Amino acid sequence: ICNKYVEECVSLADHSEVKRLSIDETSKARGHDYITLAADADARKVIFVTEGKDADAIKELAAELTAHGGDPQRIGSVSIDMSPAFIKGVSEHLGQAEITFDKFHVVAKAGTAVDETRRKEQKRDPALKGMRWKLLRDPESLGQEDRTELDALIARATTIRTARAWLYKEQLREILQRKQINVVRALLLHWCSNVMRSKVEPMKAVAAMIRRHIDGIIAWARSRQTNGYIEAVNGLFQSAKRKARGYSNFQTIRTVVFLIAGKLDF
């Protein structure tokens, strides 16, 4: 019954007003089985679900838009992660869309680099043990004791690479809060140059990534478009999947996602 009426509602959808999209993938089962979800970023509702997470998923999305009164060439902005497959798919099938890389993905990459630096360095510096969450969380959310420990570590930035990595992460966060596109570009390039001259190897990989994708990262300053909504949907789906002890077929997954976040009119 659920499948029947969900599919009926989805078949009657009108996508003629869709101008901005958020696209992300989530796992449908253990291992590496994924589904791709797309949401209308303005209406904040899921409009498309398919299996896989390659460029063909974006091709299917474009076809779905066309079938429901939309125009893939009228999509002005798409928020995605830095998946090469998604980048390729958007470029080929949503050709007029400006790609925006969510700033939170970029800062998360820097956070991963901080943690990787800490794990390597704590083998010879026991003081770094127990510091993981203090380094990864927003400093403003830390209690007084944790903030004092963090400040003591950062004060050793000249000798502790983990402390320098944390400073680079926070600098990056501050840069991405700005709104002037030219300023953001100049500061990002300067940040990358500083990092590449450092000895913080994991953060160099982040700098190289930023250089490769700088236009999409800078687009954030203009569009302020994030994948926050679609990632929240992913979280709700994963919660539903756990309660159900998993789903055995894609049709059930599709039905559940649309019931959760399709804003269907029954």
PDB file of C-alpha atoms in Angstrom:
ATOM      1  CA  ILE A   1       0.000   0.000   0.000  1.00  0.00           C
ATOM      2  CA  CYS A   2       2.820   2.398   0.881  1.00  0.00           C
ATOM      3  CA  ASN A   3       4.667   1.618  -2.356  1.00  0.00           C
ATOM      4  CA  LYS A   4       1.521   2.167  -4.434  1.00  0.00           C
ATOM      5  CA  TYR A   5       0.592   5.578  -3.054  1.00  0.00           C
ATOM      6  CA  VAL A   6       4.153   6.885  -2.809  1.00  0.00           C
ATOM      7  CA  GLU A   7       4.748   6.031  -6.470  1.00  0.00           C
ATOM      8  CA  GLU A   8       1.421   7.621  -7.386  1.00  0.00           C
ATOM      9  CA  CYS A   9       2.405  10.876  -5.676  1.00  0.00           C
ATOM     10  CA  VAL A  10       5.920  10.841  -7.149  1.00  0.00           C
ATOM     11  CA  SER A  11       4.534  10.255 -10.653  1.00  0.00           C
ATOM     12  CA  LEU A  12       2.422  13.428 -10.343  1.00  0.00           C
ATOM     13  CA  ALA A  13       5.288  15.639  -9.108  1.00  0.00           C
ATOM     14  CA  ASP A  14       5.874  18.993 -10.826  1.00  0.00           C
ATOM     15  CA  HIS A  15       9.561  19.995 -11.014  1.00  0.00           C
ATOM     16  CA  SER A  16       9.066  23.033 -13.258  1.00  0.00           C
ATOM     17  CA  GLU A  17      10.091  25.423 -10.452  1.00  0.00           C
ATOM     18  CA  VAL A  18      13.203  23.528  -9.331  1.00  0.00           C
ATOM     19  CA  LYS A  19      16.239  25.804  -9.721  1.00  0.00           C
ATOM     20  CA  ARG A  20      18.694  24.636  -7.042  1.00  0.00           C
ATOM     21  CA  LEU A  21      19.612  21.092  -6.051  1.00  0.00           C
ATOM     22  CA  SER A  22      21.399  19.374  -3.180  1.00  0.00           C
ATOM     23  CA  ILE A  23      22.789  15.945  -4.053  1.00  0.00           C
ATOM     24  CA  ASP A  24      24.362  13.377  -1.744  1.00  0.00           C
ATOM     25  CA  GLU A  25      24.772   9.631  -1.345  1.00  0.00           C
ATOM     26  CA  THR A  26      24.085   7.335   1.581  1.00  0.00           C
ATOM     27  CA  SER A  27      24.635   3.644   2.198  1.00  0.00           C
ATOM     28  CA  LYS A  28      21.726   1.278   1.647  1.00  0.00           C
ATOM     29  CA  ALA A  29      23.447  -1.747   3.199  1.00  0.00           C
ATOM     30  CA  ARG A  30      26.697  -2.784   4.814  1.00  0.00           C
ATOM     31  CA  GLY A  31      29.699  -2.573   2.560  1.00  0.00           C
ATOM     32  CA  HIS A  32      29.729  -0.285  -0.427  1.00  0.00           C
ATOM     33  CA  ASP A  33      26.133  -0.321  -1.683  1.00  0.00           C
ATOM     34  CA  TYR A  34      24.875   3.231  -2.049  1.00  0.00           C
ATOM     35  CA  ILE A  35      21.884   5.258  -3.134  1.00  0.00           C
ATOM     36  CA  THR A  36      21.909   8.818  -4.478  1.00  0.00           C
ATOM     37  CA  LEU A  37      19.382  11.359  -3.240  1.00  0.00           C
ATOM     38  CA  ALA A  38      18.574  14.757  -4.712  1.00  0.00           C
ATOM     39  CA  ALA A  39      16.532  17.471  -3.016  1.00  0.00           C
ATOM     40  CA  ASP A  40      15.009  20.731  -4.150  1.00  0.00           C
ATOM     41  CA  ALA A  41      17.212  23.068  -2.095  1.00  0.00           C
ATOM     42  CA  ASP A  42      14.538  25.785  -1.927  1.00  0.00           C
ATOM     43  CA  ALA A  43      11.476  23.618  -1.202  1.00  0.00           C
ATOM     44  CA  ARG A  44      13.622  21.412   1.069  1.00  0.00           C
ATOM     45  CA  LYS A  45      12.183  18.127  -0.114  1.00  0.00           C
ATOM     46  CA  VAL A  46      13.607  15.008  -1.726  1.00  0.00           C
ATOM     47  CA  ILE A  47      12.600  14.737  -5.398  1.00  0.00           C
ATOM     48  CA  PHE A  48      14.795  11.872  -6.610  1.00  0.00           C
ATOM     49  CA  VAL A  49      16.200   8.573  -5.316  1.00  0.00           C
ATOM     50  CA  THR A  50      18.222   6.057  -7.316  1.00  0.00           C
ATOM     51  CA  GLU A  51      20.720   3.247  -6.826  1.00  0.00           C
ATOM     52  CA  GLY A  52      24.467   3.883  -7.134  1.00  0.00           C
ATOM     53  CA  LYS A  53      26.544   7.026  -6.754  1.00  0.00           C
ATOM     54  CA  ASP A  54      28.167   7.492 -10.156  1.00  0.00           C
ATOM     55  CA  ALA A  55      27.732   9.986 -12.999  1.00  0.00           C
ATOM     56  CA  ASP A  56      24.846   7.905 -14.359  1.00  0.00           C
ATOM     57  CA  ALA A  57      22.868   8.789 -11.235  1.00  0.00           C
ATOM     58  CA  ILE A  58      23.021  12.457 -12.289  1.00  0.00           C
ATOM     59  CA  LYS A  59      21.992  11.459 -15.817  1.00  0.00           C
ATOM     60  CA  GLU A  60      18.927   9.734 -14.360  1.00  0.00           C
ATOM     61  CA  LEU A  61      18.206  12.834 -12.254  1.00  0.00           C
ATOM     62  CA  ALA A  62      18.277  15.035 -15.354  1.00  0.00           C
ATOM     63  CA  ALA A  63      15.853  12.680 -17.086  1.00  0.00           C
ATOM     64  CA  GLU A  64      13.560  12.739 -14.048  1.00  0.00           C
ATOM     65  CA  LEU A  65      13.499  16.538 -14.077  1.00  0.00           C
ATOM     66  CA  THR A  66      12.580  16.566 -17.767  1.00  0.00           C
ATOM     67  CA  ALA A  67       9.833  13.981 -17.277  1.00  0.00           C
ATOM     68  CA  HIS A  68       8.178  16.177 -14.644  1.00  0.00           C
ATOM     69  CA  GLY A  69       8.209  19.541 -16.349  1.00  0.00           C
ATOM     70  CA  GLY A  70      11.656  20.652 -15.253  1.00  0.00           C
ATOM     71  CA  ASP A  71      14.636  21.639 -17.368  1.00  0.00           C
ATOM     72  CA  PRO A  72      18.116  20.353 -16.442  1.00  0.00           C
ATOM     73  CA  GLN A  73      19.638  23.380 -18.165  1.00  0.00           C
ATOM     74  CA  ARG A  74      17.705  25.751 -15.903  1.00  0.00           C
ATOM     75  CA  ILE A  75      19.299  24.383 -12.737  1.00  0.00           C
ATOM     76  CA  GLY A  76      21.435  27.295 -11.571  1.00  0.00           C
ATOM     77  CA  SER A  77      23.181  25.829  -8.553  1.00  0.00           C
ATOM     78  CA  VAL A  78      24.067  22.355  -7.288  1.00  0.00           C
ATOM     79  CA  SER A  79      25.565  21.566  -3.905  1.00  0.00           C
ATOM     80  CA  ILE A  80      27.579  18.322  -3.838  1.00  0.00           C
ATOM     81  CA  ASP A  81      30.580  16.792  -2.139  1.00  0.00           C
ATOM     82  CA  MET A  82      33.853  16.484  -4.022  1.00  0.00           C
ATOM     83  CA  SER A  83      33.077  13.114  -5.568  1.00  0.00           C
ATOM     84  CA  PRO A  84      34.670  13.009  -9.051  1.00  0.00           C
ATOM     85  CA  ALA A  85      31.647  11.030 -10.275  1.00  0.00           C
ATOM     86  CA  PHE A  86      29.196  13.694  -9.100  1.00  0.00           C
ATOM     87  CA  ILE A  87      31.340  16.487 -10.538  1.00  0.00           C
ATOM     88  CA  LYS A  88      31.455  14.686 -13.898  1.00  0.00           C
ATOM     89  CA  GLY A  89      27.727  13.977 -13.849  1.00  0.00           C
ATOM     90  CA  VAL A  90      26.748  17.559 -13.013  1.00  0.00           C
ATOM     91  CA  SER A  91      29.093  18.966 -15.668  1.00  0.00           C
ATOM     92  CA  GLU A  92      27.674  16.658 -18.346  1.00  0.00           C
ATOM     93  CA  HIS A  93      23.962  16.632 -17.496  1.00  0.00           C
ATOM     94  CA  LEU A  94      23.294  19.857 -15.565  1.00  0.00           C
ATOM     95  CA  GLY A  95      25.617  21.950 -17.674  1.00  0.00           C
ATOM     96  CA  GLN A  96      24.476  25.419 -16.607  1.00  0.00           C
ATOM     97  CA  ALA A  97      24.630  24.731 -12.882  1.00  0.00           C
ATOM     98  CA  GLU A  98      27.273  26.340 -10.717  1.00  0.00           C
ATOM     99  CA  ILE A  99      28.830  23.681  -8.505  1.00  0.00           C
ATOM    100  CA  THR A 100      29.079  24.598  -4.845  1.00  0.00           C
ATOM    101  CA  PHE A 101      31.173  22.547  -2.469  1.00  0.00           C
ATOM    102  CA  ASP A 102      29.670  22.789   0.978  1.00  0.00           C
ATOM    103  CA  LYS A 103      32.120  24.599   3.262  1.00  0.00           C
ATOM    104  CA  PHE A 104      31.395  22.090   6.022  1.00  0.00           C
ATOM    105  CA  HIS A 105      32.838  19.313   3.844  1.00  0.00           C
ATOM    106  CA  VAL A 106      36.006  21.375   3.377  1.00  0.00           C
ATOM    107  CA  VAL A 107      36.400  22.101   7.093  1.00  0.00           C
ATOM    108  CA  ALA A 108      35.665  18.434   7.858  1.00  0.00           C
ATOM    109  CA  LYS A 109      38.574  17.436   5.592  1.00  0.00           C
ATOM    110  CA  ALA A 110      40.799  19.779   7.575  1.00  0.00           C
ATOM    111  CA  GLY A 111      39.517  18.223  10.802  1.00  0.00           C
ATOM    112  CA  THR A 112      40.457  14.780   9.494  1.00  0.00           C
ATOM    113  CA  ALA A 113      43.949  16.101   8.728  1.00  0.00           C
ATOM    114  CA  VAL A 114      44.252  17.413  12.302  1.00  0.00           C
ATOM    115  CA  ASP A 115      43.283  14.010  13.690  1.00  0.00           C
ATOM    116  CA  GLU A 116      45.688  12.186  11.385  1.00  0.00           C
ATOM    117  CA  THR A 117      48.510  14.495  12.503  1.00  0.00           C
ATOM    118  CA  ARG A 118      47.604  13.882  16.159  1.00  0.00           C
ATOM    119  CA  ARG A 119      47.573  10.095  15.748  1.00  0.00           C
ATOM    120  CA  LYS A 120      51.037  10.124  14.198  1.00  0.00           C
ATOM    121  CA  GLU A 121      52.516  12.533  16.728  1.00  0.00           C
ATOM    122  CA  GLN A 122      51.057  11.080  19.916  1.00  0.00           C
ATOM    123  CA  LYS A 123      53.246   7.983  19.456  1.00  0.00           C
ATOM    124  CA  ARG A 124      56.144  10.089  20.687  1.00  0.00           C
ATOM    125  CA  ASP A 125      54.215  12.732  22.658  1.00  0.00           C
ATOM    126  CA  PRO A 126      51.908  11.201  25.318  1.00  0.00           C
ATOM    127  CA  ALA A 127      50.466  14.668  26.070  1.00  0.00           C
ATOM    128  CA  LEU A 128      48.344  14.363  22.911  1.00  0.00           C
ATOM    129  CA  LYS A 129      46.433  11.348  24.190  1.00  0.00           C
ATOM    130  CA  GLY A 130      42.862  12.212  25.086  1.00  0.00           C
ATOM    131  CA  MET A 131      42.937  15.407  22.994  1.00  0.00           C
ATOM    132  CA  ARG A 132      41.000  14.145  19.963  1.00  0.00           C
ATOM    133  CA  TRP A 133      37.585  15.675  20.617  1.00  0.00           C
ATOM    134  CA  LYS A 134      39.058  18.857  22.057  1.00  0.00           C
ATOM    135  CA  LEU A 135      40.855  19.370  18.749  1.00  0.00           C
ATOM    136  CA  LEU A 136      37.893  18.502  16.536  1.00  0.00           C
ATOM    137  CA  ARG A 137      35.040  20.291  18.285  1.00  0.00           C
ATOM    138  CA  ASP A 138      34.193  23.975  17.890  1.00  0.00           C
ATOM    139  CA  PRO A 139      36.341  25.757  20.517  1.00  0.00           C
ATOM    140  CA  GLU A 140      33.309  27.800  21.620  1.00  0.00           C
ATOM    141  CA  SER A 141      31.494  24.613  22.638  1.00  0.00           C
ATOM    142  CA  LEU A 142      34.249  23.423  24.984  1.00  0.00           C
ATOM    143  CA  GLY A 143      33.988  23.668  28.733  1.00  0.00           C
ATOM    144  CA  GLN A 144      36.479  25.757  30.695  1.00  0.00           C
ATOM    145  CA  GLU A 145      38.750  22.823  31.614  1.00  0.00           C
ATOM    146  CA  ASP A 146      38.853  21.430  28.068  1.00  0.00           C
ATOM    147  CA  ARG A 147      39.456  24.894  26.603  1.00  0.00           C
ATOM    148  CA  THR A 148      42.356  25.446  29.000  1.00  0.00           C
ATOM    149  CA  GLU A 149      43.960  22.152  27.900  1.00  0.00           C
ATOM    150  CA  LEU A 150      43.465  23.080  24.253  1.00  0.00           C
ATOM    151  CA  ASP A 151      44.961  26.552  24.764  1.00  0.00           C
ATOM    152  CA  ALA A 152      47.978  25.012  26.474  1.00  0.00           C
ATOM    153  CA  LEU A 153      48.523  22.723  23.491  1.00  0.00           C
ATOM    154  CA  ILE A 154      48.085  25.492  20.899  1.00  0.00           C
ATOM    155  CA  ALA A 155      50.633  27.600  22.785  1.00  0.00           C
ATOM    156  CA  ARG A 156      53.191  24.951  21.742  1.00  0.00           C
ATOM    157  CA  ALA A 157      52.481  25.440  18.032  1.00  0.00           C
ATOM    158  CA  THR A 158      56.123  26.115  17.235  1.00  0.00           C
ATOM    159  CA  THR A 159      57.089  22.608  18.333  1.00  0.00           C
ATOM    160  CA  ILE A 160      53.897  20.542  18.018  1.00  0.00           C
ATOM    161  CA  ARG A 161      52.667  19.858  14.493  1.00  0.00           C
ATOM    162  CA  THR A 162      49.227  18.885  15.751  1.00  0.00           C
ATOM    163  CA  ALA A 163      48.851  22.386  17.203  1.00  0.00           C
ATOM    164  CA  ARG A 164      49.872  23.930  13.873  1.00  0.00           C
ATOM    165  CA  ALA A 165      47.377  21.695  12.059  1.00  0.00           C
ATOM    166  CA  TRP A 166      44.628  22.903  14.409  1.00  0.00           C
ATOM    167  CA  LEU A 167      45.547  26.533  13.724  1.00  0.00           C
ATOM    168  CA  TYR A 168      45.388  25.895   9.978  1.00  0.00           C
ATOM    169  CA  LYS A 169      41.930  24.340  10.410  1.00  0.00           C
ATOM    170  CA  GLU A 170      40.628  27.318  12.351  1.00  0.00           C
ATOM    171  CA  GLN A 171      42.126  29.761   9.845  1.00  0.00           C
ATOM    172  CA  LEU A 172      40.327  27.882   7.071  1.00  0.00           C
ATOM    173  CA  ARG A 173      37.039  28.041   8.986  1.00  0.00           C
ATOM    174  CA  GLU A 174      37.411  31.817   9.380  1.00  0.00           C
ATOM    175  CA  ILE A 175      38.208  32.333   5.694  1.00  0.00           C
ATOM    176  CA  LEU A 176      35.106  30.413   4.623  1.00  0.00           C
ATOM    177  CA  GLN A 177      32.896  32.596   6.804  1.00  0.00           C
ATOM    178  CA  ARG A 178      33.644  35.630   4.611  1.00  0.00           C
ATOM    179  CA  LYS A 179      31.318  36.754   1.832  1.00  0.00           C
ATOM    180  CA  GLN A 180      33.574  38.723  -0.550  1.00  0.00           C
ATOM    181  CA  ILE A 181      34.473  36.314  -3.353  1.00  0.00           C
ATOM    182  CA  ASN A 182      37.769  37.978  -4.329  1.00  0.00           C
ATOM    183  CA  VAL A 183      38.839  38.160  -0.699  1.00  0.00           C
ATOM    184  CA  VAL A 184      37.984  34.493  -0.127  1.00  0.00           C
ATOM    185  CA  ARG A 185      39.965  33.463  -3.224  1.00  0.00           C
ATOM    186  CA  ALA A 186      43.034  35.478  -2.223  1.00  0.00           C
ATOM    187  CA  LEU A 187      42.967  34.246   1.376  1.00  0.00           C
ATOM    188  CA  LEU A 188      42.473  30.616   0.339  1.00  0.00           C
ATOM    189  CA  LEU A 189      45.402  30.727  -2.084  1.00  0.00           C
ATOM    190  CA  HIS A 190      47.582  32.372   0.574  1.00  0.00           C
ATOM    191  CA  TRP A 191      46.477  29.728   3.104  1.00  0.00           C
ATOM    192  CA  CYS A 192      47.366  26.959   0.649  1.00  0.00           C
ATOM    193  CA  SER A 193      50.816  28.442   0.045  1.00  0.00           C
ATOM    194  CA  ASN A 194      51.516  28.634   3.779  1.00  0.00           C
ATOM    195  CA  VAL A 195      50.379  25.057   4.343  1.00  0.00           C
ATOM    196  CA  MET A 196      52.430  23.693   1.457  1.00  0.00           C
ATOM    197  CA  ARG A 197      55.548  25.267   2.977  1.00  0.00           C
ATOM    198  CA  SER A 198      54.840  23.650   6.351  1.00  0.00           C
ATOM    199  CA  LYS A 199      55.782  20.195   7.602  1.00  0.00           C
ATOM    200  CA  VAL A 200      52.185  19.244   8.413  1.00  0.00           C
ATOM    201  CA  GLU A 201      51.848  16.592   5.718  1.00  0.00           C
ATOM    202  CA  PRO A 202      48.160  15.613   6.179  1.00  0.00           C
ATOM    203  CA  MET A 203      47.122  19.264   5.862  1.00  0.00           C
ATOM    204  CA  LYS A 204      49.070  19.556   2.602  1.00  0.00           C
ATOM    205  CA  ALA A 205      46.609  17.101   1.081  1.00  0.00           C
ATOM    206  CA  VAL A 206      43.784  19.467   2.098  1.00  0.00           C
ATOM    207  CA  ALA A 207      45.608  22.405   0.490  1.00  0.00           C
ATOM    208  CA  ALA A 208      46.053  20.410  -2.730  1.00  0.00           C
ATOM    209  CA  MET A 209      42.341  19.533  -2.700  1.00  0.00           C
ATOM    210  CA  ILE A 210      41.388  23.193  -2.249  1.00  0.00           C
ATOM    211  CA  ARG A 211      43.592  24.222  -5.157  1.00  0.00           C
ATOM    212  CA  ARG A 212      41.947  21.589  -7.382  1.00  0.00           C
ATOM    213  CA  HIS A 213      38.410  22.614  -6.448  1.00  0.00           C
ATOM    214  CA  ILE A 214      38.843  26.288  -5.611  1.00  0.00           C
ATOM    215  CA  ASP A 215      36.071  27.602  -7.873  1.00  0.00           C
ATOM    216  CA  GLY A 216      33.456  25.319  -6.306  1.00  0.00           C
ATOM    217  CA  ILE A 217      34.668  26.170  -2.794  1.00  0.00           C
ATOM    218  CA  ILE A 218      34.605  29.897  -3.508  1.00  0.00           C
ATOM    219  CA  ALA A 219      31.070  29.528  -4.910  1.00  0.00           C
ATOM    220  CA  TRP A 220      29.989  29.001  -1.293  1.00  0.00           C
ATOM    221  CA  ALA A 221      30.725  32.691  -0.635  1.00  0.00           C
ATOM    222  CA  ARG A 222      28.101  33.616  -3.217  1.00  0.00           C
ATOM    223  CA  SER A 223      25.446  30.899  -2.943  1.00  0.00           C
ATOM    224  CA  ARG A 224      25.684  30.038   0.775  1.00  0.00           C
ATOM    225  CA  GLN A 225      24.191  26.707  -0.323  1.00  0.00           C
ATOM    226  CA  THR A 226      24.968  23.694   1.838  1.00  0.00           C
ATOM    227  CA  ASN A 227      24.091  20.020   1.925  1.00  0.00           C
ATOM    228  CA  GLY A 228      22.865  20.307   5.486  1.00  0.00           C
ATOM    229  CA  TYR A 229      19.262  19.411   4.659  1.00  0.00           C
ATOM    230  CA  ILE A 230      20.032  16.380   2.493  1.00  0.00           C
ATOM    231  CA  GLU A 231      22.548  15.115   5.062  1.00  0.00           C
ATOM    232  CA  ALA A 232      19.868  15.424   7.745  1.00  0.00           C
ATOM    233  CA  VAL A 233      17.595  13.323   5.521  1.00  0.00           C
ATOM    234  CA  ASN A 234      20.384  10.757   5.217  1.00  0.00           C
ATOM    235  CA  GLY A 235      20.581  10.612   8.994  1.00  0.00           C
ATOM    236  CA  LEU A 236      16.822  10.072   9.308  1.00  0.00           C
ATOM    237  CA  PHE A 237      16.953   7.314   6.710  1.00  0.00           C
ATOM    238  CA  GLN A 238      19.827   5.554   8.477  1.00  0.00           C
ATOM    239  CA  SER A 239      17.864   5.741  11.736  1.00  0.00           C
ATOM    240  CA  ALA A 240      14.797   4.211  10.051  1.00  0.00           C
ATOM    241  CA  LYS A 241      16.987   1.514   8.508  1.00  0.00           C
ATOM    242  CA  ARG A 242      18.403   0.552  11.911  1.00  0.00           C
ATOM    243  CA  LYS A 243      14.920   0.338  13.441  1.00  0.00           C
ATOM    244  CA  ALA A 244      13.828  -1.951  10.610  1.00  0.00           C
ATOM    245  CA  ARG A 245      17.011  -4.077  10.887  1.00  0.00           C
ATOM    246  CA  GLY A 246      17.790  -3.067   7.299  1.00  0.00           C
ATOM    247  CA  TYR A 247      15.795  -3.179   4.076  1.00  0.00           C
ATOM    248  CA  SER A 248      15.935  -6.055   1.635  1.00  0.00           C
ATOM    249  CA  ASN A 249      15.213  -4.233  -1.629  1.00  0.00           C
ATOM    250  CA  PHE A 250      15.609  -0.839  -3.249  1.00  0.00           C
ATOM    251  CA  GLN A 251      11.880  -0.239  -3.727  1.00  0.00           C
ATOM    252  CA  THR A 252      11.390  -0.285   0.027  1.00  0.00           C
ATOM    253  CA  ILE A 253      14.311   2.118   0.487  1.00  0.00           C
ATOM    254  CA  ARG A 254      12.863   4.492  -2.110  1.00  0.00           C
ATOM    255  CA  THR A 255       9.436   4.404  -0.449  1.00  0.00           C
ATOM    256  CA  VAL A 256      10.887   5.082   3.014  1.00  0.00           C
ATOM    257  CA  VAL A 257      12.994   8.032   1.821  1.00  0.00           C
ATOM    258  CA  PHE A 258      10.028   9.670   0.099  1.00  0.00           C
ATOM    259  CA  LEU A 259       7.815   9.072   3.139  1.00  0.00           C
ATOM    260  CA  ILE A 260      10.451  10.690   5.371  1.00  0.00           C
ATOM    261  CA  ALA A 261      11.365  13.688   3.233  1.00  0.00           C
ATOM    262  CA  GLY A 262       9.365  13.837  -0.004  1.00  0.00           C
ATOM    263  CA  LYS A 263       6.634  16.123   1.430  1.00  0.00           C
ATOM    264  CA  LEU A 264       4.161  14.071  -0.577  1.00  0.00           C
ATOM    265  CA  ASP A 265       0.553  15.225  -0.900  1.00  0.00           C
ATOM    266  CA  PHE A 266      -1.676  12.182  -0.400  1.00  0.00           C
TER     267      PHE A 266
END
